[in-house]
């Protein structure tokens, strides 16, 4: 399905786009209730079938090696950059395509999907992506010791149920199937448990909390159980109670522990959380964890001096997590603080050395200033990055803070002088962000070879850019409205040489009465003039975001 001059791409997408455009222009008011429900079902079927088409396009891009050729490395990253998808959405599509998509073998032959019945139901629009995810979750739990025939029968039953059932009930049906396939758990092997193990910490929300989910294997469970039994019991590690002992409970007064337990109103989940916090906090400055990228394995907190003085705001870690200032200060009680001084552009002042590798002090300065990988679009935190020489060390580039930037391993590998290589440079004084590291994409990605800066780790810069766009657009609209009003004013008939008789009523040709009439167009009003609500809306928006032009 290789395109020639974009012709096939037009045949694939254009009819669908035209059909959707036609549908959006139609009025829904004439539809009866039954017709409306039927239309909703038809549109849902179309959306489900388009999801199957998305999998075909995704697989085609992967088999053409488009991700690696464009520097994205992975299909997930390619989707995020090309379609502006979230990490969760892109990962979900890639995972679903692996199960219900059709790939080619090395000899070019088509390979059946891993879940053929589910794939057929999705292609026909009978099941949704949520159904597919539920079936994949159940099939991932089927032990390896189950025969192929039983495995195929299980998938067929799940797909058949999904054609008429809710995605929320698939796990219940799956539990019944798994109980039948492996009633006493004997078929589940160490390989199955190794495949199912995993702990995932989700993205930090705006309220500061982060979701966590996963399955732990028997070994980790055996290690955690005695720790939680000791430190998650009532009255222990309760940070809300100043009299509650933490990890030093072996030397604590039993009477004090009993009193703290009676005053402990935390849930078991909260006690587990606080116990893990206390255990990890006690080892924050441990020296036996070695070093990572030239830094001790510990929590690196960065906070602004003004926030520290006000005792408000947030601190950021090298992994991209934000922590309220007060809690950050508690974490830093036994740490050694560093003072990093930045210039007006937010970049650290000179900090150099003669060796090739950046010093720990330089890395701390880079973490505080850049917060993560400097390649545009990359969201890798500083903990996953190495210090990169903007001008290569072999070419005479010095290991000075002005010549250093952060780059994750995947992005660092993209920088080379060969075909398809990226380049880095420093933004000049005329740039909106002077001194920042700018990346130049290869010509097949950006024919203009425009140096670009990564703003993903600096939400304030993204906000300022968006507000600037709003103001530019508003200025352009105001200019167009003035020009429109000026043209309308010029088209008005010339004034009568003699002043009108204001004592006589004006004749209204429409009503025939002697009512006075206003000019049809008043400069500054009419269709081209902004409404009061329009002006107020942009004013409030700019005010709420707290930035100017």
XYZ file of C-alpha atoms in Angstrom:
549
model
C 0.000 0.000 0.000
C 2.842 2.338 -0.858
C 1.655 5.735 -2.034
C 2.812 7.287 -5.289
C 2.768 11.058 -5.140
C 0.146 10.967 -2.401
C -2.566 9.565 -4.685
C -3.430 6.557 -2.534
C -3.431 8.710 0.605
C -6.065 10.933 -1.010
C -8.200 7.938 -2.025
C -8.064 6.584 1.527
C -8.808 9.738 3.496
C -10.691 12.118 1.218
C -14.004 10.208 0.931
C -14.161 9.791 4.710
C -13.421 13.474 5.300
C -16.044 14.539 2.756
C -18.637 12.241 4.320
C -17.946 13.604 7.810
C -18.101 17.200 6.548
C -21.459 16.506 4.916
C -22.742 14.859 8.090
C -21.685 17.780 10.290
C -23.585 20.232 8.096
C -26.877 18.364 8.411
C -29.499 19.441 10.914
C -30.520 16.899 13.528
C -33.768 18.659 14.399
C -35.954 16.817 11.812
C -34.906 13.404 13.166
C -37.384 11.460 15.232
C -36.235 9.900 18.496
C -35.818 6.547 16.784
C -33.880 8.069 13.895
C -31.620 9.919 16.347
C -30.762 6.699 18.201
C -30.141 4.935 14.885
C -27.825 7.750 13.807
C -25.892 7.492 17.072
C -25.405 3.775 16.513
C -24.321 4.282 12.906
C -21.760 6.916 13.885
C -20.448 4.640 16.652
C -20.059 1.803 14.149
C -18.125 4.111 11.832
C -15.836 5.222 14.666
C -15.107 1.600 15.597
C -14.308 0.634 12.007
C -12.073 3.683 11.686
C -10.172 2.430 14.751
C -9.411 -0.738 12.802
C -8.192 1.458 9.940
C -5.964 3.341 12.385
C -4.340 0.028 13.283
C -3.671 -0.707 9.611
C -2.036 2.685 9.125
C -0.020 2.282 12.322
C 1.280 -1.137 11.253
C 2.088 0.142 7.755
C 4.129 2.980 9.256
C 5.972 0.531 11.507
C 6.748 -1.895 8.682
C 8.105 0.988 6.606
C 10.383 1.942 9.545
C 8.946 5.458 9.579
C 9.529 5.904 13.339
C 13.268 5.244 13.109
C 13.629 7.176 9.844
C 12.010 10.262 11.365
C 14.008 10.088 14.592
C 11.068 9.057 16.769
C 12.641 5.637 17.440
C 9.404 3.972 18.625
C 5.954 3.740 17.075
C 4.447 5.225 20.225
C 6.697 8.278 20.064
C 6.017 8.564 16.314
C 2.261 8.709 16.956
C 2.695 11.264 19.741
C 4.731 13.567 17.517
C 2.837 13.060 14.244
C -0.751 13.022 15.544
C -0.210 15.027 18.764
C -1.546 12.152 20.873
C -1.100 11.743 24.585
C 1.339 9.122 25.810
C -1.528 6.994 27.142
C -3.529 7.151 23.898
C -0.524 6.374 21.702
C 0.530 3.464 23.904
C -3.004 2.079 23.944
C -3.218 2.137 20.143
C 0.135 0.420 19.725
C -0.799 -2.288 22.232
C -4.185 -2.900 20.598
C -2.612 -3.115 17.139
C -0.199 -5.785 18.386
C -3.180 -7.992 19.292
C -5.786 -7.312 16.593
C -3.632 -5.959 13.751
C -2.403 -7.875 10.717
C 1.375 -7.859 10.240
C 3.599 -9.213 7.481
C 6.126 -11.999 7.996
C 9.697 -11.604 6.780
C 8.721 -13.329 3.521
C 5.901 -10.821 2.965
C 3.036 -13.155 3.879
C 0.198 -11.805 6.004
C 0.121 -13.111 9.569
C -3.211 -13.675 11.299
C -3.956 -11.423 14.286
C -3.284 -12.829 17.734
C -6.986 -12.333 18.504
C -8.689 -13.117 15.186
C -12.287 -13.158 16.461
C -11.827 -9.854 18.276
C -10.139 -8.331 15.229
C -13.048 -9.343 13.007
C -15.585 -7.886 15.436
C -13.698 -4.572 15.554
C -13.381 -4.386 11.766
C -17.140 -4.872 11.404
C -17.825 -2.237 14.066
C -19.499 -4.648 16.476
C -17.065 -4.000 19.344
C -15.199 -0.928 20.546
C -11.592 -0.303 21.503
C -12.640 -0.602 25.165
C -13.907 -4.109 24.405
C -10.560 -4.918 22.787
C -8.622 -3.647 25.815
C -10.742 -5.750 28.151
C -10.240 -8.893 26.075
C -6.482 -8.261 25.862
C -6.325 -7.917 29.659
C -8.039 -11.280 30.139
C -5.974 -13.059 27.472
C -2.793 -11.767 29.086
C -3.792 -13.683 32.211
C -4.273 -17.022 30.439
C -1.440 -19.326 31.618
C 1.079 -20.586 29.089
C 0.205 -24.151 30.046
C -3.292 -23.838 28.551
C -3.656 -25.657 25.225
C -3.947 -23.677 21.992
C -7.463 -25.020 21.445
C -8.633 -23.815 24.863
C -6.927 -20.467 24.337
C -8.680 -19.987 20.986
C -12.004 -21.011 22.506
C -11.558 -18.496 25.328
C -10.906 -15.660 22.880
C -13.897 -16.673 20.770
C -16.175 -16.648 23.835
C -14.919 -13.216 24.907
C -15.369 -11.755 21.422
C -18.861 -13.191 21.160
C -19.804 -11.713 24.541
C -18.356 -8.319 23.558
C -20.681 -8.132 20.547
C -23.624 -7.642 22.895
C -22.106 -6.968 26.326
C -20.489 -4.027 28.073
C -16.706 -3.594 28.306
C -17.153 -3.283 32.078
C -18.318 -6.901 32.289
C -15.545 -8.511 30.242
C -13.335 -9.030 33.289
C -16.181 -10.868 35.044
C -16.605 -13.233 32.102
C -12.836 -13.561 31.960
C -12.673 -14.583 35.620
C -15.151 -17.389 34.938
C -13.142 -18.562 31.936
C -9.845 -18.479 33.836
C -11.394 -20.366 36.745
C -12.426 -23.080 34.292
C -9.064 -23.209 32.478
C -6.908 -23.274 35.623
C -9.144 -23.992 38.638
C -6.336 -24.713 41.131
C -3.655 -22.432 39.668
C -1.324 -25.295 38.781
C -0.959 -24.203 35.155
C 0.345 -20.771 36.149
C 4.152 -20.918 35.992
C 6.984 -18.609 36.978
C 7.090 -17.447 33.361
C 3.435 -16.411 33.586
C 4.057 -14.508 36.792
C 7.143 -12.865 35.290
C 5.060 -11.795 32.295
C 2.272 -10.337 34.426
C 4.456 -8.554 37.000
C 4.748 -4.794 36.901
C 4.157 -1.580 38.796
C 3.226 1.584 36.924
C 3.242 5.061 38.426
C 1.045 7.350 36.337
C 1.538 11.003 35.504
C 1.309 13.464 38.341
C -2.051 15.244 38.383
C -2.618 18.943 38.954
C -3.494 18.227 42.598
C -0.028 16.723 43.109
C -1.232 13.123 43.423
C -0.032 10.275 41.181
C -1.980 7.061 40.450
C -0.265 3.710 40.893
C -1.339 0.305 39.610
C 0.157 -3.069 38.861
C 0.710 -6.657 39.939
C 3.564 -7.766 42.181
C 5.065 -11.248 42.112
C 5.361 -13.520 45.165
C 8.971 -12.444 45.828
C 8.167 -8.747 46.129
C 5.074 -9.603 48.157
C 7.217 -11.635 50.545
C 9.591 -8.695 50.952
C 6.845 -6.126 51.484
C 4.635 -8.061 53.878
C 6.937 -7.999 56.927
C 7.810 -4.337 56.358
C 4.158 -3.308 56.164
C 3.259 -5.529 59.085
C 5.741 -3.609 61.214
C 5.559 -0.058 59.895
C 1.947 0.122 58.624
C 0.288 -0.944 61.848
C -1.916 1.595 63.656
C -0.053 4.308 65.511
C 3.193 3.981 63.539
C 4.551 6.314 60.839
C 1.579 8.641 61.236
C 2.863 12.004 60.018
C -0.312 13.705 61.253
C 0.570 12.756 64.844
C 3.807 14.289 66.202
C 3.923 11.603 68.921
C 3.781 8.722 66.435
C 7.141 6.936 66.012
C 8.525 6.352 62.528
C 11.148 3.769 61.581
C 12.734 3.909 65.045
C 9.827 2.037 66.655
C 12.147 -0.613 68.156
C 13.279 1.924 70.740
C 9.915 3.631 71.169
C 7.836 3.398 74.343
C 5.120 0.714 73.885
C 2.701 2.854 75.881
C 3.248 5.777 73.482
C 2.655 3.469 70.500
C -0.589 2.204 72.057
C -1.812 5.748 72.661
C -0.886 6.723 69.089
C -2.760 3.667 67.790
C -5.946 4.678 69.617
C -5.726 8.133 68.014
C -4.947 6.731 64.554
C -7.927 7.115 62.200
C -6.109 6.328 58.945
C -7.360 3.672 56.547
C -5.205 0.587 55.843
C -4.333 2.032 52.443
C -3.188 5.287 54.039
C -1.102 3.395 56.605
C 0.597 1.426 53.812
C 1.322 4.663 51.962
C 2.810 6.365 55.024
C 4.885 3.290 55.888
C 6.482 3.217 52.431
C 7.155 6.950 52.684
C 8.897 6.536 56.034
C 10.960 3.560 54.849
C 12.124 5.318 51.677
C 12.722 8.616 53.445
C 15.058 6.918 55.902
C 17.231 5.772 52.993
C 17.283 8.989 50.974
C 20.912 9.714 51.844
C 22.138 6.127 51.707
C 25.594 5.860 50.178
C 25.341 2.174 49.249
C 23.005 2.848 46.304
C 25.899 3.944 44.120
C 25.726 6.667 41.487
C 23.536 7.335 38.455
C 24.848 9.533 35.627
C 27.550 10.904 37.896
C 25.152 11.749 40.728
C 24.379 9.883 43.966
C 21.123 7.915 43.811
C 19.023 10.272 45.882
C 16.223 12.793 45.533
C 17.321 16.064 43.902
C 14.993 18.954 44.772
C 15.079 22.327 43.015
C 13.252 25.320 44.466
C 13.316 29.057 43.872
C 14.729 31.310 46.560
C 11.611 33.520 46.578
C 9.370 30.459 47.090
C 11.635 29.304 49.884
C 11.419 32.685 51.593
C 7.615 32.827 51.206
C 7.230 29.199 52.333
C 4.858 28.591 49.437
C 4.964 27.282 45.902
C 6.440 24.007 44.702
C 9.833 22.387 44.238
C 10.681 20.110 41.310
C 12.673 16.886 41.291
C 15.073 15.515 38.696
C 12.358 13.069 37.627
C 9.895 15.866 36.856
C 7.754 15.508 39.983
C 6.565 18.637 41.776
C 6.483 18.713 45.583
C 4.953 21.444 47.778
C 7.636 23.605 49.369
C 6.802 22.604 52.952
C 7.018 18.886 52.177
C 10.160 19.463 50.129
C 11.782 21.122 53.135
C 10.932 18.083 55.259
C 12.623 15.839 52.696
C 15.661 18.116 52.670
C 16.121 18.276 56.443
C 19.389 16.313 56.362
C 20.628 17.403 52.925
C 23.379 19.742 51.766
C 21.820 22.687 49.865
C 23.342 24.175 46.706
C 22.729 27.741 45.568
C 22.411 28.029 41.772
C 22.484 31.559 40.324
C 20.796 32.182 36.960
C 20.851 35.078 34.514
C 17.813 37.009 33.239
C 17.106 34.260 30.668
C 16.938 31.564 33.350
C 20.315 30.039 32.450
C 23.073 29.277 34.970
C 26.033 31.609 35.102
C 29.483 30.343 34.136
C 30.502 27.015 35.662
C 33.317 25.327 33.727
C 35.872 22.553 33.911
C 38.607 21.152 31.657
C 37.455 17.506 31.666
C 35.012 16.022 29.162
C 32.451 14.757 31.687
C 30.252 17.267 33.457
C 30.795 17.610 37.181
C 28.046 16.899 39.730
C 27.755 20.643 40.337
C 27.235 21.259 36.620
C 24.613 18.517 36.465
C 22.783 20.070 39.399
C 22.790 23.411 37.570
C 21.467 21.770 34.386
C 18.737 19.969 36.325
C 17.644 23.211 37.951
C 17.656 25.190 34.697
C 16.499 22.745 32.009
C 14.497 20.144 34.003
C 14.678 17.570 31.195
C 15.766 16.647 27.679
C 16.276 19.681 25.466
C 15.154 18.130 22.142
C 11.849 19.650 20.993
C 8.905 17.429 21.876
C 10.795 15.119 24.254
C 9.382 14.814 27.778
C 12.185 12.749 29.333
C 12.988 14.129 32.816
C 16.466 15.147 33.907
C 17.001 11.838 35.703
C 17.028 10.077 32.307
C 19.379 12.559 30.646
C 23.106 12.936 30.103
C 25.068 16.172 29.829
C 25.472 16.944 26.116
C 28.097 19.239 24.583
C 26.286 21.665 22.270
C 29.548 22.066 20.383
C 31.145 18.645 20.414
C 34.051 18.163 22.819
C 36.111 16.579 20.021
C 35.566 19.704 17.916
C 36.885 22.007 20.617
C 33.727 22.431 22.647
C 34.480 23.109 26.300
C 32.832 21.466 29.276
C 31.418 24.789 30.414
C 27.866 25.277 31.560
C 27.232 27.560 28.561
C 28.099 24.655 26.227
C 26.129 21.967 28.059
C 22.545 20.806 27.741
C 20.509 17.805 28.835
C 19.692 15.053 26.333
C 18.185 11.638 26.987
C 19.941 8.602 25.533
C 17.478 8.172 22.650
C 17.724 11.812 21.579
C 21.480 11.948 22.176
C 21.924 9.148 19.634
C 20.184 11.269 16.980
C 23.002 13.842 16.990
C 25.591 13.040 14.310
C 27.010 14.453 11.095
C 25.753 11.657 8.857
C 22.545 11.533 6.795
C 19.465 12.102 8.941
C 21.452 13.469 11.855
C 20.265 16.213 14.170
C 22.403 19.179 15.212
C 22.399 21.430 18.250
C 23.198 25.094 18.546
C 22.724 27.959 20.972
C 19.896 30.440 20.415
C 21.275 33.878 19.602
C 20.642 37.159 21.416
C 17.783 38.040 19.033
C 15.871 34.893 19.976
C 12.922 34.985 22.382
C 14.970 32.573 24.498
C 18.616 33.634 24.123
C 21.213 31.153 25.281
C 18.869 28.165 25.209
C 19.800 24.989 23.344
C 18.118 24.789 19.936
C 17.878 21.600 17.901
C 17.973 21.469 14.102
C 16.051 18.553 12.615
C 17.255 16.770 9.458
C 15.868 17.976 6.159
C 13.415 15.097 5.694
C 11.697 16.129 8.959
C 12.014 19.921 8.654
C 12.975 21.161 5.170
C 13.507 24.671 6.596
C 16.128 23.411 9.126
C 14.760 25.923 11.634
C 16.401 25.727 15.089
C 13.722 24.891 17.643
C 13.608 24.903 21.450
C 11.877 22.408 23.727
C 9.234 24.040 25.936
C 7.663 20.864 27.353
C 9.520 21.182 30.656
C 8.681 24.885 30.985
C 4.912 25.334 31.194
C 5.330 29.063 31.795
C 6.994 29.452 28.396
C 4.218 27.499 26.683
C 1.664 29.705 28.405
C 3.443 32.894 27.352
C 3.632 31.661 23.755
C -0.093 30.885 23.671
C -0.998 34.265 25.170
C 1.263 35.987 22.637
C -0.561 34.203 19.813
C -3.904 35.322 21.232
C -2.760 38.943 21.368
C -1.354 38.819 17.825
C -4.618 37.365 16.541
C -6.673 39.930 18.462
C -4.537 42.786 17.112
C -5.017 41.485 13.578
C -8.781 41.169 14.076
C -8.991 44.712 15.462
C -7.043 46.027 12.476
C -9.353 44.183 10.082
C -12.417 45.558 11.866
C -11.068 49.117 11.629
C -10.369 48.659 7.928
C -13.845 47.216 7.400
C -15.485 50.088 9.265
C -13.411 52.623 7.323
C -14.499 51.119 4.005
C -18.139 51.118 5.094
C -17.821 54.752 6.144
C -16.381 55.700 2.742
C -19.292 53.995 0.963
C -21.885 56.170 2.722
C -23.577 58.761 0.448
C -22.200 62.286 0.588
C -23.855 64.582 3.101
C -26.555 67.050 1.822
C -25.079 70.519 1.183
C -27.830 72.128 3.272
C -28.471 71.069 6.856
C -31.576 68.899 7.170
C -34.785 70.202 8.676
C -34.737 68.586 12.073
C -38.229 69.816 12.867
C -39.819 67.598 10.189
C -40.068 63.873 10.784
C -38.021 61.584 8.546
C -40.037 59.429 6.211
C -39.409 55.735 6.670
C -39.803 54.064 3.270
C -40.372 50.710 4.946
C -43.181 51.666 7.307
C -44.370 54.787 5.602
C -44.443 56.528 8.962
C -42.594 59.530 10.152
C -40.167 57.640 12.406
C -36.556 58.642 12.660
C -34.011 56.125 11.416
C -30.380 55.553 12.302
C -27.630 55.027 9.731
C -27.367 51.407 8.642
C -23.662 51.345 9.427
C -22.010 53.148 12.324
C -18.211 53.253 12.324
C -16.907 50.885 14.947
C -20.093 48.826 15.110
C -22.052 46.475 12.903
C -21.022 43.006 11.841
C -17.310 43.787 11.885
C -17.296 45.235 15.400
C -16.505 43.018 18.364
C -19.224 42.452 20.878
C -18.701 43.507 24.462
C -18.688 39.851 25.461
C -15.980 39.087 22.897
C -13.706 41.807 24.256
C -14.410 40.796 27.837
C -13.732 37.132 27.156
C -10.194 37.722 25.917
C -9.529 40.213 28.683
C -10.582 37.738 31.369
C -8.601 34.962 29.693
C -5.412 36.986 29.703
C -6.047 38.143 33.247
C -6.687 34.637 34.562
C -3.505 33.298 33.031
C -1.579 36.156 34.543
C 0.547 37.084 31.532
C 0.731 39.980 29.175
C 1.635 40.412 25.561
